[in-house]
Coordinates of C-alpha atoms in Angstrom, one line a residue:
Chain A
X1 CA 14.1 37.4 -3.6
X2 CA 15.3 35.0 -6.4
X3 CA 14.0 31.5 -5.9
X4 CA 17.3 30.0 -7.1
X5 CA 19.3 31.8 -4.3
X6 CA 17.5 29.9 -1.5
X7 CA 19.9 27.4 -0.1
X8 CA 19.0 23.7 0.4
X9 CA 18.6 22.6 4.0
X10 CA 19.7 19.2 5.2
X11 CA 18.0 17.0 7.8
X12 CA 19.6 17.1 11.3
X13 CA 22.8 14.9 11.3
X14 CA 21.2 12.8 14.1
X15 CA 19.0 11.3 11.3
X16 CA 22.0 9.2 10.4
X17 CA 21.6 7.3 13.6
X18 CA 17.9 6.8 12.9
X19 CA 18.6 5.5 9.4
X20 CA 21.4 3.2 10.7
X21 CA 19.1 1.6 13.3
X22 CA 16.1 1.4 11.0
X23 CA 18.1 -0.2 8.2
X24 CA 19.6 -2.7 10.7
X25 CA 16.1 -3.7 11.8
X26 CA 14.9 -4.1 8.2
X27 CA 17.8 -6.2 7.1
X28 CA 17.6 -8.3 10.3
X29 CA 14.0 -9.2 9.5
X30 CA 15.0 -9.8 5.8
X31 CA 17.9 -12.0 7.0
X32 CA 15.7 -13.9 9.4
X33 CA 13.1 -14.7 6.7
X34 CA 15.8 -15.9 4.3
X35 CA 17.9 -17.8 6.8
X36 CA 14.9 -20.0 7.9
X37 CA 15.1 -22.3 4.9
X38 CA 18.9 -22.5 5.4
X39 CA 18.5 -23.4 9.0
X40 CA 15.8 -26.0 8.2
X41 CA 18.0 -27.7 5.6
X42 CA 20.9 -27.7 8.1
X43 CA 18.7 -29.3 10.7
X44 CA 17.8 -32.0 8.1
X45 CA 21.4 -32.7 7.7
X46 CA 21.7 -31.3 4.1
X47 CA 24.2 -28.5 4.3
X48 CA 24.1 -26.3 1.2
X49 CA 27.0 -23.9 1.3
X50 CA 25.3 -21.5 -1.2
X51 CA 22.4 -21.1 1.2
X52 CA 24.7 -19.3 3.6
X53 CA 24.5 -16.5 1.1
X54 CA 21.0 -15.9 2.4
X55 CA 22.4 -15.3 5.8
X56 CA 25.5 -13.3 4.8
X57 CA 23.8 -11.2 2.1
X58 CA 21.6 -9.1 4.4
X59 CA 24.6 -8.4 6.6
X60 CA 26.7 -7.3 3.6
X61 CA 23.9 -5.2 2.2
X62 CA 23.4 -3.5 5.6
X63 CA 27.2 -2.8 5.8
X64 CA 27.0 -1.3 2.3
X65 CA 23.9 0.7 3.2
X66 CA 25.7 2.1 6.3
X67 CA 28.7 3.0 4.3
X68 CA 26.6 5.0 1.9
X69 CA 24.3 6.7 4.5
X70 CA 26.5 9.8 5.0
X71 CA 26.6 10.4 1.3
X72 CA 22.9 9.9 1.0
X73 CA 22.4 12.4 3.8
X74 CA 24.7 14.9 2.0
X75 CA 22.4 14.5 -1.1
X76 CA 19.2 15.1 1.0
X77 CA 17.9 18.6 0.9
X78 CA 14.8 20.7 1.0
X79 CA 14.2 24.4 0.5
X80 CA 11.2 26.7 0.8
X81 CA 11.1 29.5 -1.7
X82 CA 8.5 32.2 -2.0
X83 CA 6.7 30.1 -4.6
X84 CA 7.6 26.4 -4.1
X85 CA 8.8 23.7 -1.7
X86 CA 11.5 21.6 -3.3
X87 CA 12.9 18.3 -2.0
X88 CA 15.8 16.4 -3.5
X89 CA 17.2 13.1 -2.3
X90 CA 18.9 9.9 -3.4
X91 CA 22.4 8.9 -4.2
X92 CA 22.0 6.2 -6.9
X93 CA 18.4 6.9 -7.7
X94 CA 18.0 10.7 -7.6
X95 CA 14.6 12.3 -7.2
X96 CA 13.6 15.9 -7.2
X97 CA 10.1 17.2 -6.2
X98 CA 8.6 20.6 -6.6
X99 CA 5.3 21.6 -5.0
X100 CA 3.7 25.0 -5.6
X101 CA 3.0 26.5 -2.1
X102 CA -0.5 27.6 -3.0
X103 CA -1.4 23.9 -3.6
X104 CA -0.5 22.9 0.0
X105 CA -3.5 21.8 2.0
X106 CA -2.0 20.7 5.3
X107 CA 1.2 19.7 6.9
X108 CA 1.5 16.7 9.3
X109 CA 4.3 16.2 11.9
X110 CA 4.9 12.5 12.6
X111 CA 7.5 10.7 14.6
X112 CA 8.3 7.0 15.0
X113 CA 10.0 5.4 18.1
X114 CA 13.5 5.8 16.6
X115 CA 12.8 9.4 15.7
X116 CA 11.7 10.2 19.2
X117 CA 14.8 8.4 20.7
X118 CA 16.9 11.0 18.9
X119 CA 14.6 13.9 19.4
X120 CA 13.5 14.2 15.7
X121 CA 10.3 14.4 13.8
X122 CA 9.2 14.1 10.1
X123 CA 7.1 16.7 8.3
X124 CA 4.7 15.4 5.6
X125 CA 3.3 17.8 3.1
X126 CA -0.1 17.3 1.6
X127 CA -1.9 18.7 -1.4
X128 CA -5.6 17.8 -1.8
X129 CA -5.3 14.8 0.5
X130 CA -2.2 13.3 -1.2
X131 CA 1.2 13.3 0.5
X132 CA 3.6 14.9 -1.9
X133 CA 6.7 15.1 0.2
X134 CA 8.2 13.9 3.4
X135 CA 11.1 15.7 5.2
X136 CA 12.7 13.5 7.8
X137 CA 15.2 14.4 10.5
X138 CA 13.9 17.8 11.7
X139 CA 13.9 19.0 15.3
X140 CA 10.4 19.6 16.7
X141 CA 11.1 23.4 16.7
X142 CA 12.2 23.5 13.1
X143 CA 9.2 21.3 12.1
X144 CA 6.8 23.6 13.8
X145 CA 8.3 26.7 12.2
X146 CA 8.2 25.0 8.8
X147 CA 4.5 24.1 9.4
X148 CA 3.7 27.7 10.4
X149 CA 5.5 29.0 7.3
X150 CA 3.7 26.6 5.0
X151 CA 0.4 27.2 6.6
X152 CA 0.8 30.8 5.7
X153 CA 0.7 29.6 2.1
X154 CA -2.9 28.5 2.6
X155 CA -4.0 32.1 3.1
X156 CA -4.2 34.0 -0.2
X157 CA -3.8 37.3 1.7
X158 CA -0.2 36.3 2.3
X159 CA 0.6 36.4 -1.4
X160 CA 3.1 39.0 -2.6
X161 CA 1.7 41.5 -5.1
X162 CA 3.3 41.1 -8.5
Chain B
X1 CA -10.2 17.1 22.9
X2 CA -12.7 14.3 22.3
X3 CA -12.3 10.6 22.1
X4 CA -13.9 7.9 19.8
X5 CA -16.9 6.0 21.1
X6 CA -16.0 2.6 22.8
X7 CA -17.9 0.7 20.1
X8 CA -14.9 1.6 17.8
X9 CA -13.3 -1.5 19.2
X10 CA -16.0 -3.6 17.5
X11 CA -17.1 -1.5 14.6
X12 CA -13.5 -1.2 13.5
X13 CA -12.4 -4.7 14.2
X14 CA -15.2 -6.8 12.6
X15 CA -14.6 -5.5 9.0
X16 CA -10.9 -6.4 9.3
X17 CA -11.8 -9.9 10.3
X18 CA -14.2 -10.1 7.3
X19 CA -11.4 -8.8 5.0
X20 CA -9.1 -11.6 6.3
X21 CA -11.7 -14.2 5.6
X22 CA -12.3 -13.0 2.1
X23 CA -8.6 -13.0 1.4
X24 CA -8.5 -16.6 2.7
X25 CA -11.1 -18.0 0.4
X26 CA -9.1 -18.0 -2.9
X27 CA -6.1 -19.5 -1.2
X28 CA -8.4 -22.3 0.2
X29 CA -9.7 -22.9 -3.3
X30 CA -6.2 -23.2 -4.7
X31 CA -5.3 -25.7 -1.9
X32 CA -8.3 -27.8 -2.7
X33 CA -7.5 -27.8 -6.4
X34 CA -3.9 -28.8 -5.9
X35 CA -4.5 -31.2 -3.1
X36 CA -2.0 -29.3 -0.9
X37 CA -2.7 -29.6 2.8
X38 CA -1.0 -27.3 5.2
X39 CA -1.8 -24.5 7.5
X40 CA -0.8 -21.6 5.2
X41 CA -4.3 -20.3 4.8
X42 CA -5.0 -20.5 8.6
X43 CA -1.7 -18.6 9.3
X44 CA -2.5 -15.9 6.7
X45 CA -6.1 -15.5 8.1
X46 CA -4.6 -15.3 11.6
X47 CA -2.2 -12.6 10.6
X48 CA -5.1 -10.6 9.0
X49 CA -7.1 -10.9 12.2
X50 CA -4.2 -9.9 14.3
X51 CA -3.8 -6.8 12.2
X52 CA -7.3 -5.9 13.3
X53 CA -6.1 -5.5 16.9
X54 CA -4.6 -2.2 15.7
X55 CA -8.0 -0.8 16.3
X56 CA -7.3 -0.9 20.1
X57 CA -4.4 1.5 19.7
X58 CA -6.6 3.7 17.4
X59 CA -9.3 3.8 20.1
X60 CA -6.9 4.5 23.0
X61 CA -4.8 7.1 21.4
X62 CA -7.1 9.1 19.0
X63 CA -8.1 12.6 20.1
X64 CA -9.8 15.1 18.0
X65 CA -11.5 18.5 18.3
X66 CA -11.7 22.0 17.0
X67 CA -9.0 24.4 18.2
X68 CA -9.2 27.9 16.9
X69 CA -9.8 27.7 13.2
X70 CA -8.6 24.2 12.8
X71 CA -9.8 20.6 13.1
X72 CA -7.1 18.8 15.1
X73 CA -6.7 15.1 15.0
X74 CA -4.0 13.1 16.8
X75 CA -3.5 9.4 16.9
X76 CA -1.0 6.7 17.3
X77 CA 1.2 5.3 20.0
X78 CA 4.4 3.9 18.3
X79 CA 4.0 6.0 15.2
X80 CA 2.3 9.3 16.2
X81 CA 0.3 11.4 13.8
X82 CA -0.8 15.0 14.2
X83 CA -3.1 16.4 11.5
X84 CA -4.6 19.9 11.4
X85 CA -7.2 20.9 8.7
X86 CA -8.2 24.5 8.4
X87 CA -12.0 24.9 8.8
X88 CA -12.0 27.2 5.8
X89 CA -10.9 24.3 3.7
X90 CA -13.7 21.9 4.8
X91 CA -16.3 21.8 2.2
X92 CA -18.4 18.8 3.1
X93 CA -18.9 16.5 6.1
X94 CA -20.6 13.2 5.4
X95 CA -22.1 10.9 8.0
X96 CA -22.2 7.2 7.2
X97 CA -23.9 4.5 9.2
X98 CA -23.4 0.8 8.4
X99 CA -25.2 -2.1 9.9
X100 CA -22.8 -2.5 12.8
X101 CA -22.8 1.2 13.5
X102 CA -26.6 1.2 13.6
X103 CA -26.5 -1.5 16.3
X104 CA -24.4 0.7 18.5
X105 CA -26.0 4.0 17.4
X106 CA -22.7 5.4 16.2
X107 CA -21.7 7.0 12.9
X108 CA -18.6 7.5 10.9
X109 CA -17.8 11.1 10.0
X110 CA -16.0 11.8 6.8
X111 CA -14.5 15.2 6.3
X112 CA -13.9 16.4 2.8
X113 CA -11.9 19.4 1.9
X114 CA -12.7 21.7 -1.0
X115 CA -10.2 20.2 -3.3
X116 CA -10.0 16.7 -1.9
X117 CA -10.7 13.4 -3.7
X118 CA -12.9 11.6 -1.2
X119 CA -12.6 11.8 2.6
X120 CA -9.7 13.8 3.9
X121 CA -10.3 12.4 7.4
X122 CA -12.5 9.6 8.7
X123 CA -13.6 9.5 12.3
X124 CA -15.0 6.1 13.2
X125 CA -17.0 5.8 15.4
X126 CA -18.7 8.7 17.1
X127 CA -21.9 8.8 19.0
X128 CA -24.8 10.4 17.1
X129 CA -24.8 13.4 19.3
X130 CA -21.1 14.0 19.1
X131 CA -21.2 13.6 15.3
X132 CA -24.0 16.1 14.9
X133 CA -22.3 18.6 17.2
X134 CA -18.9 18.3 15.4
X135 CA -20.5 18.5 12.0
X136 CA -22.2 21.8 13.0
X137 CA -18.9 23.1 14.3
X138 CA -17.1 22.2 11.1
X139 CA -19.6 23.6 8.6
X140 CA -19.8 27.3 8.9
X141 CA -22.4 27.6 6.3
X142 CA -24.3 25.3 4.0
X143 CA -23.1 25.3 0.4
X144 CA -25.7 26.7 -1.9
X145 CA -27.3 24.1 -4.1
X146 CA -26.4 24.4 -7.8
X147 CA -29.2 25.3 -10.2
X148 CA -29.1 22.3 -12.5
X149 CA -30.2 24.2 -15.5
X150 CA -31.5 22.4 -18.6
X151 CA -29.6 19.3 -19.4
X152 CA -29.1 18.7 -23.2
X153 CA -27.7 15.5 -24.6
X154 CA -24.5 16.4 -26.3
X155 CA -23.4 12.9 -27.3
X156 CA -25.1 9.5 -27.7
X157 CA -23.4 6.4 -29.0
X158 CA -25.1 4.7 -31.9
X159 CA -25.6 0.9 -32.0
X160 CA -23.2 0.7 -35.0
X161 CA -20.5 2.6 -33.2
X162 CA -21.0 0.5 -30.1
X163 CA -20.4 -2.8 -31.9
X164 CA -17.6 -1.2 -33.9
X165 CA -15.9 -0.3 -30.6
X166 CA -16.7 -3.8 -29.2
X167 CA -15.0 -5.7 -32.0
X168 CA -12.0 -3.4 -32.3
X169 CA -11.2 -3.4 -28.5
X170 CA -9.9 -6.9 -28.3
X171 CA -9.4 -8.1 -24.7
X172 CA -8.1 -11.6 -25.6
X173 CA -5.8 -11.8 -22.7
X174 CA -8.6 -11.3 -20.2
X175 CA -9.8 -14.9 -20.6
X176 CA -6.4 -16.2 -19.4
X177 CA -6.4 -13.9 -16.5
X178 CA -9.9 -14.7 -15.5
X179 CA -9.1 -18.4 -15.5
X180 CA -6.0 -17.7 -13.4
X181 CA -8.0 -15.7 -10.9
X182 CA -10.7 -18.2 -10.5
X183 CA -8.8 -21.5 -10.5
X184 CA -5.3 -20.3 -9.7
X185 CA -2.1 -21.1 -11.5
X186 CA -1.4 -24.4 -9.7
X187 CA -4.9 -25.8 -10.5
X188 CA -4.5 -24.9 -14.2
X189 CA -1.1 -26.6 -14.3
X190 CA -2.5 -29.7 -12.6
X191 CA -5.1 -29.8 -15.4
X192 CA -2.5 -29.4 -18.1
X193 CA -0.4 -32.2 -16.6
X194 CA -3.5 -34.5 -16.4
X195 CA -4.2 -33.7 -20.1
X196 CA -0.6 -34.3 -21.1
X197 CA -0.8 -37.8 -19.6
X198 CA -3.1 -38.6 -22.5
X199 CA -0.1 -38.5 -24.9
X200 CA 0.5 -42.1 -24.0
X201 CA -2.9 -42.9 -25.6
X202 CA -3.1 -40.7 -28.7
X203 CA -0.5 -39.9 -31.4
X204 CA 1.7 -36.9 -30.7
X205 CA 0.5 -35.1 -33.9
X206 CA -3.1 -35.2 -32.6
X207 CA -1.9 -33.6 -29.3
X208 CA -0.3 -30.7 -31.2
X209 CA -3.3 -30.2 -33.4
X210 CA -5.7 -30.2 -30.4
X211 CA -3.3 -27.9 -28.5
X212 CA -3.2 -25.4 -31.4
X213 CA -7.0 -25.5 -31.8
X214 CA -7.4 -24.9 -28.0
X215 CA -5.1 -21.8 -28.3
X216 CA -7.2 -20.4 -31.2
X217 CA -10.3 -21.2 -29.2
X218 CA -9.0 -19.2 -26.2
X219 CA -8.1 -16.2 -28.4
X220 CA -11.5 -16.2 -30.1
X221 CA -13.2 -16.7 -26.7
X222 CA -11.2 -13.7 -25.4
X223 CA -12.2 -11.6 -28.3
X224 CA -15.9 -12.5 -27.9
X225 CA -15.7 -11.9 -24.2
X226 CA -14.1 -8.5 -24.7
X227 CA -16.7 -7.5 -27.3
X228 CA -19.7 -8.6 -25.2
X229 CA -18.2 -7.0 -22.0
X230 CA -17.7 -3.7 -23.9
X231 CA -21.2 -3.7 -25.3
X232 CA -22.7 -4.5 -21.9
X233 CA -20.6 -1.9 -20.2
X234 CA -21.1 1.0 -22.6
X235 CA -24.6 0.2 -24.0
X236 CA -26.8 3.3 -23.9
X237 CA -23.8 5.6 -23.5
X238 CA -25.0 9.2 -23.4
X239 CA -23.6 12.5 -22.2
X240 CA -25.7 15.4 -21.1
X241 CA -24.4 18.9 -20.7
X242 CA -25.3 21.2 -17.8
X243 CA -23.6 24.5 -16.8
X244 CA -20.2 23.4 -15.7
X245 CA -21.1 19.7 -15.7
X246 CA -21.2 16.7 -17.9
X247 CA -23.6 13.9 -16.8
X248 CA -22.5 10.6 -18.2
X249 CA -24.7 7.5 -18.3
X250 CA -24.0 4.0 -19.6
X251 CA -24.5 0.4 -19.0
X252 CA -27.0 -2.3 -20.0
X253 CA -27.0 -4.4 -16.9
X254 CA -25.4 -2.2 -14.2
X255 CA -26.4 1.4 -14.8
X256 CA -23.6 3.8 -14.2
X257 CA -24.3 7.5 -13.8
X258 CA -21.7 10.0 -12.7
X259 CA -20.9 13.7 -12.9
X260 CA -17.8 15.2 -14.5
X261 CA -17.2 18.8 -13.4
X262 CA -15.4 20.6 -16.2
X263 CA -13.5 22.8 -13.7
X264 CA -12.1 19.6 -12.1
X265 CA -10.9 18.0 -15.3
X266 CA -7.1 17.5 -14.8
X267 CA -6.4 14.8 -17.3
X268 CA -7.5 13.9 -20.8
X269 CA -6.7 10.8 -22.8
X270 CA -7.4 10.1 -26.5
X271 CA -7.0 6.5 -27.2
X272 CA -7.5 4.1 -30.1
X273 CA -6.5 0.5 -30.8
X274 CA -4.6 -0.2 -34.0
X275 CA -7.8 -1.2 -35.8
X276 CA -9.6 1.9 -34.6
X277 CA -6.7 4.0 -35.8
X278 CA -7.0 2.5 -39.3
X279 CA -10.7 3.6 -39.5
X280 CA -9.9 7.0 -38.0
X281 CA -11.8 6.6 -34.7
X282 CA -10.9 7.3 -31.1
X283 CA -12.2 7.3 -27.6
X284 CA -12.0 10.4 -25.4
X285 CA -11.6 9.9 -21.6
X286 CA -11.2 12.5 -18.9
X287 CA -9.9 12.3 -15.4
X288 CA -11.3 14.5 -12.6
X289 CA -10.4 15.1 -9.0
X290 CA -13.4 13.3 -7.4
X291 CA -15.7 14.6 -4.8
X292 CA -19.5 15.0 -4.3
X293 CA -20.1 11.7 -6.0
X294 CA -17.7 12.2 -8.8
X295 CA -15.6 9.1 -9.6
X296 CA -12.2 10.6 -9.5
X297 CA -11.3 8.1 -12.2
X298 CA -10.7 8.2 -15.9
X299 CA -14.1 8.2 -17.4
X300 CA -15.1 8.0 -21.1
X301 CA -16.7 11.2 -22.5
X302 CA -17.0 10.1 -26.1
X303 CA -16.8 6.6 -27.7
X304 CA -15.6 5.8 -31.2
X305 CA -15.8 9.3 -32.5
X306 CA -13.8 10.6 -35.5
X307 CA -10.3 11.4 -34.3
X308 CA -10.6 15.0 -35.3
X309 CA -13.8 15.3 -33.2
X310 CA -12.0 13.7 -30.2
X311 CA -9.1 16.3 -30.6
X312 CA -11.6 19.2 -30.8
X313 CA -13.4 18.0 -27.7
X314 CA -10.1 17.7 -25.9
X315 CA -9.2 21.2 -26.9
X316 CA -12.5 22.5 -25.6
X317 CA -11.9 20.9 -22.2
X318 CA -8.4 22.2 -21.8
X319 CA -7.2 25.8 -22.2
X320 CA -4.0 25.8 -24.2
X321 CA -4.6 26.2 -27.8
X322 CA -4.8 23.7 -30.6
X323 CA -3.3 20.2 -30.2
X324 CA -2.1 20.5 -33.8
X325 CA 0.2 23.3 -32.8
X326 CA 2.0 21.2 -30.2
X327 CA 5.7 20.6 -31.1
X328 CA 6.3 17.0 -30.5
X329 CA 9.7 15.7 -29.4
X330 CA 10.8 12.1 -29.7
X331 CA 12.0 10.4 -26.5
X332 CA 15.8 10.1 -26.3
X333 CA 17.3 7.0 -28.1
X334 CA 18.7 5.9 -24.8
X335 CA 15.2 4.8 -23.9
X336 CA 15.5 1.9 -26.4
X337 CA 18.6 0.7 -24.7
X338 CA 16.9 0.9 -21.3
X339 CA 13.8 -0.9 -22.6
X340 CA 15.9 -3.8 -23.9
X341 CA 18.0 -4.1 -20.7
X342 CA 14.9 -4.1 -18.5
X343 CA 13.4 -6.8 -20.6
X344 CA 16.5 -9.0 -20.4
X345 CA 16.7 -8.5 -16.6
X346 CA 12.9 -9.3 -16.3
X347 CA 13.1 -12.4 -18.4
X348 CA 16.3 -13.6 -16.5
X349 CA 14.5 -13.1 -13.2
X350 CA 11.3 -15.0 -14.1
X351 CA 13.2 -17.6 -16.0
X352 CA 15.5 -18.2 -13.0
X353 CA 12.5 -18.3 -10.7
X354 CA 10.8 -20.9 -13.0
X355 CA 14.0 -23.0 -13.0
X356 CA 14.4 -22.8 -9.2
X357 CA 10.7 -23.8 -8.8
X358 CA 11.1 -26.8 -11.2
X359 CA 13.8 -28.1 -8.8
X360 CA 11.6 -27.9 -5.7
X361 CA 10.1 -31.0 -4.3
X362 CA 6.3 -31.3 -3.9
X363 CA 3.4 -29.2 -5.1
X364 CA 5.5 -26.0 -5.5
X365 CA 7.1 -27.6 -8.5
X366 CA 3.7 -27.4 -10.4
X367 CA 3.8 -23.6 -10.4
X368 CA 7.0 -23.2 -12.5
X369 CA 5.1 -22.9 -15.9
X370 CA 3.1 -20.1 -14.5
X371 CA 6.3 -18.1 -13.9
X372 CA 6.9 -18.3 -17.7
X373 CA 4.0 -15.9 -18.1
X374 CA 6.4 -13.2 -16.8
X375 CA 8.8 -13.5 -19.7
X376 CA 5.9 -13.8 -22.3
X377 CA 4.3 -10.6 -21.0
X378 CA 7.6 -8.9 -20.9
X379 CA 8.4 -9.8 -24.5
X380 CA 4.9 -8.6 -25.6
X381 CA 5.3 -5.2 -23.7
X382 CA 8.9 -4.7 -25.0
X383 CA 7.9 -5.4 -28.6
X384 CA 5.0 -2.9 -28.3
X385 CA 7.3 -0.3 -26.8
X386 CA 10.0 -0.8 -29.5
X387 CA 7.5 -0.7 -32.3
X388 CA 5.9 2.4 -31.0
X389 CA 9.2 4.4 -30.4
X390 CA 9.0 6.3 -33.7
X391 CA 5.3 7.3 -33.1
X392 CA 5.8 8.2 -29.4
X393 CA 7.0 11.4 -27.8
X394 CA 6.2 14.4 -25.6
X395 CA 5.2 18.0 -26.1
X396 CA 5.2 21.0 -23.8
X397 CA 2.8 23.7 -24.9
X398 CA 2.2 27.0 -23.2
X399 CA -0.6 25.6 -21.0
X400 CA -0.5 21.8 -21.5
X401 CA 1.9 18.9 -21.4
X402 CA 1.2 16.0 -23.7
X403 CA 2.6 12.4 -24.1
X404 CA 1.8 9.9 -26.8
X405 CA 2.7 6.3 -26.7
X406 CA 1.7 2.8 -27.8
X407 CA 1.4 0.8 -30.9
X408 CA -1.5 -1.7 -30.5
X409 CA -3.2 0.7 -28.1
X410 CA -2.2 4.2 -29.0
X411 CA -2.8 6.9 -26.4
X412 CA -2.3 10.6 -26.2
X413 CA -2.4 12.0 -22.7
X414 CA -2.8 15.6 -21.8
X415 CA -2.5 17.5 -18.6
X416 CA -3.0 21.3 -18.2
X417 CA -0.2 23.0 -16.3
X418 CA -2.6 24.8 -14.1
X419 CA -3.8 21.5 -12.6
X420 CA -0.4 20.3 -11.7
X421 CA 0.3 19.9 -7.9
X422 CA 3.6 18.2 -8.0
X423 CA 6.4 17.8 -10.5
X424 CA 8.9 15.1 -9.7
X425 CA 11.9 13.8 -11.6
X426 CA 13.5 10.4 -11.0
X427 CA 17.0 9.9 -12.4
X428 CA 19.2 6.8 -11.8
X429 CA 22.9 7.5 -11.7
X430 CA 23.5 5.9 -15.1
X431 CA 20.8 8.1 -16.6
X432 CA 22.6 11.2 -15.3
X433 CA 25.7 10.2 -17.3
X434 CA 23.5 10.4 -20.4
X435 CA 21.8 13.7 -19.3
X436 CA 18.3 12.3 -19.3
X437 CA 15.6 11.9 -16.6
X438 CA 12.0 10.8 -16.2
X439 CA 9.4 13.3 -15.2
X440 CA 6.0 12.9 -13.6
X441 CA 3.3 15.6 -13.3
X442 CA 0.8 14.9 -10.6
X443 CA -2.6 16.6 -10.2
X444 CA -5.0 15.9 -7.4
X445 CA -5.6 12.4 -8.5
X446 CA -4.1 11.7 -11.9
X447 CA -0.6 11.8 -13.1
X448 CA 1.2 12.1 -16.4
X449 CA 4.6 10.5 -16.9
X450 CA 7.2 11.4 -19.5
X451 CA 9.3 8.2 -19.4
X452 CA 12.5 9.9 -20.6
X453 CA 13.5 13.4 -21.7
X454 CA 16.6 15.5 -21.7
X455 CA 17.5 16.9 -18.2
X456 CA 17.6 20.5 -19.5
X457 CA 14.0 20.1 -20.8
X458 CA 13.0 18.9 -17.4
X459 CA 14.7 21.9 -15.8
X460 CA 12.8 24.2 -18.1
X461 CA 9.5 22.7 -17.1
X462 CA 10.5 22.9 -13.4
X463 CA 11.3 26.6 -13.9
X464 CA 8.1 27.3 -15.8
X465 CA 6.0 25.6 -13.2
X466 CA 7.7 27.5 -10.4
X467 CA 7.1 30.8 -12.0
X468 CA 3.4 30.1 -12.6
X469 CA 2.9 29.7 -8.8
X470 CA 2.1 32.8 -6.7
X471 CA 4.9 34.1 -4.4
X472 CA 4.3 34.3 -0.7
X473 CA 5.7 36.6 1.9
X474 CA 8.0 35.0 4.4
X475 CA 6.2 34.2 7.7
X476 CA 9.1 35.2 9.9
X477 CA 12.8 36.1 9.3
X478 CA 13.9 34.0 12.3
X479 CA 12.6 30.8 10.5
X480 CA 15.8 30.5 8.5
X481 CA 17.5 27.4 9.7
X482 CA 21.2 27.3 10.6
X483 CA 21.6 23.9 8.9
X484 CA 21.5 25.5 5.4
X485 CA 24.1 24.2 3.0

């Protein structure tokens, strides 16, 4: 089997909802922190129109993030080849990671409250105690099958004879 | 599945309170120096202490045990974690007992895997009996002790080389950073403002002369500080060789002794300052994946040796042929553009911050000159990068990857391909229009970055790394997902 023929797999589309909600929470906290000085100055009777930027900017950034989420999801992909695990992501800042399967030490399955709300989990791949890749938006069944497949990489007897 | 001992609530909580107090002290010192009186430090300490209450969740939700051939650990309430470590990979299980743990007769168990750097998993706290039982379950057989063999010194720094290294490794900027760390930026500015008020009493010329002399004094003090610190740190530097091991010892006041296992060397750096380059000397440092008392840091293996000797030592540590046979490639010219643009953005940011702070009422206004350090450091770093462009580059050999950079401090970094765990590329959109990308090779602990190279060269290295890895049989045909694109 040629490694380059293996297709890239995307996270489950429900991850878009997880990302929408998590980005909304992040920008809400960001907006709250930046709006406090504006509200304080307003309360002191010193309106500064420019300071409303600190309130509107997080909202605009979130709307921009939401508009780009689908395209970011389309760029997200991972694939398991006989030799490697490869992860690509990012729309404006593109990253690509390759991990040799014989280096994988263990695989964690994690889930936050938003992940669980939509029935999703994350898989984190470790080599020698360091996390080298995180794959979000997998169903528990797919995550478990991925973990089983990668765990087989930890057994040298599973190597193909070359 | 077992649970942690109830004393976890105290053993885990108290150190976090202590950390919060330690973080509070410098902030308090700065407040006293600037005369600022508010509750910022109390709030920060309170937040640190509140964070310690996470130990309650850890205690209530952590479950661990041995299932089949795996150590299983689960923890977390809001963010759940599930970790499994194969027993075959566990090489060492350490038990640590601090003062608090001794009071409650509990221990912390640290599980290290065969290729790990430090503890892979920490279980705090377990009762002594539980810890002993779990340790016995995890360790199938004791590792045979290594025969140390006869240790022969292979390198010892001479007094002349030590002082030569000391006076050529100038750490002048350290004085400024030490002052900032101890007194804080606000306190320093307050002192400068108090001194500037003297201009009404003395002629302006005298102020400029004294200011210039002070600057020279700071630079000389930094140089002397760097030289003395170097001599104290590396005095008595000696390397002994044992089968598969280098034992390194150095230090006049604090004695450092550590082991470098040659099989764990995953990074080599040959560095020299401009002055050292002129006299043809270099320092060889190696980075290992740490375990069993190894540092897992970049440690010196030879100080102030002739450059050729440093290269030969590096070749002996890495398989991959001669360093002289490496074909060096210059970084793409686009790197110069990016370096200048980053510098402009950096200077604009810190300059804007300084301007905004200068408009603030109250003590915050005093901090604005400190923000100007950002642009100064940026200018220094950018100048160094631009001056070193012609001397810098990367090389991909059959077994090693090398990067060389720097003008005032020149460094050649090497990483063997057989120690690479992860290859990652990072490419902003505007870099993709130019067909370039950055690439990082990561070993167990250390990493080597090529700041910019052509995308096809990165693809070649990806393909080469992939083909080096052994192929595995698929676990099950039904594992193929239907979400493939």
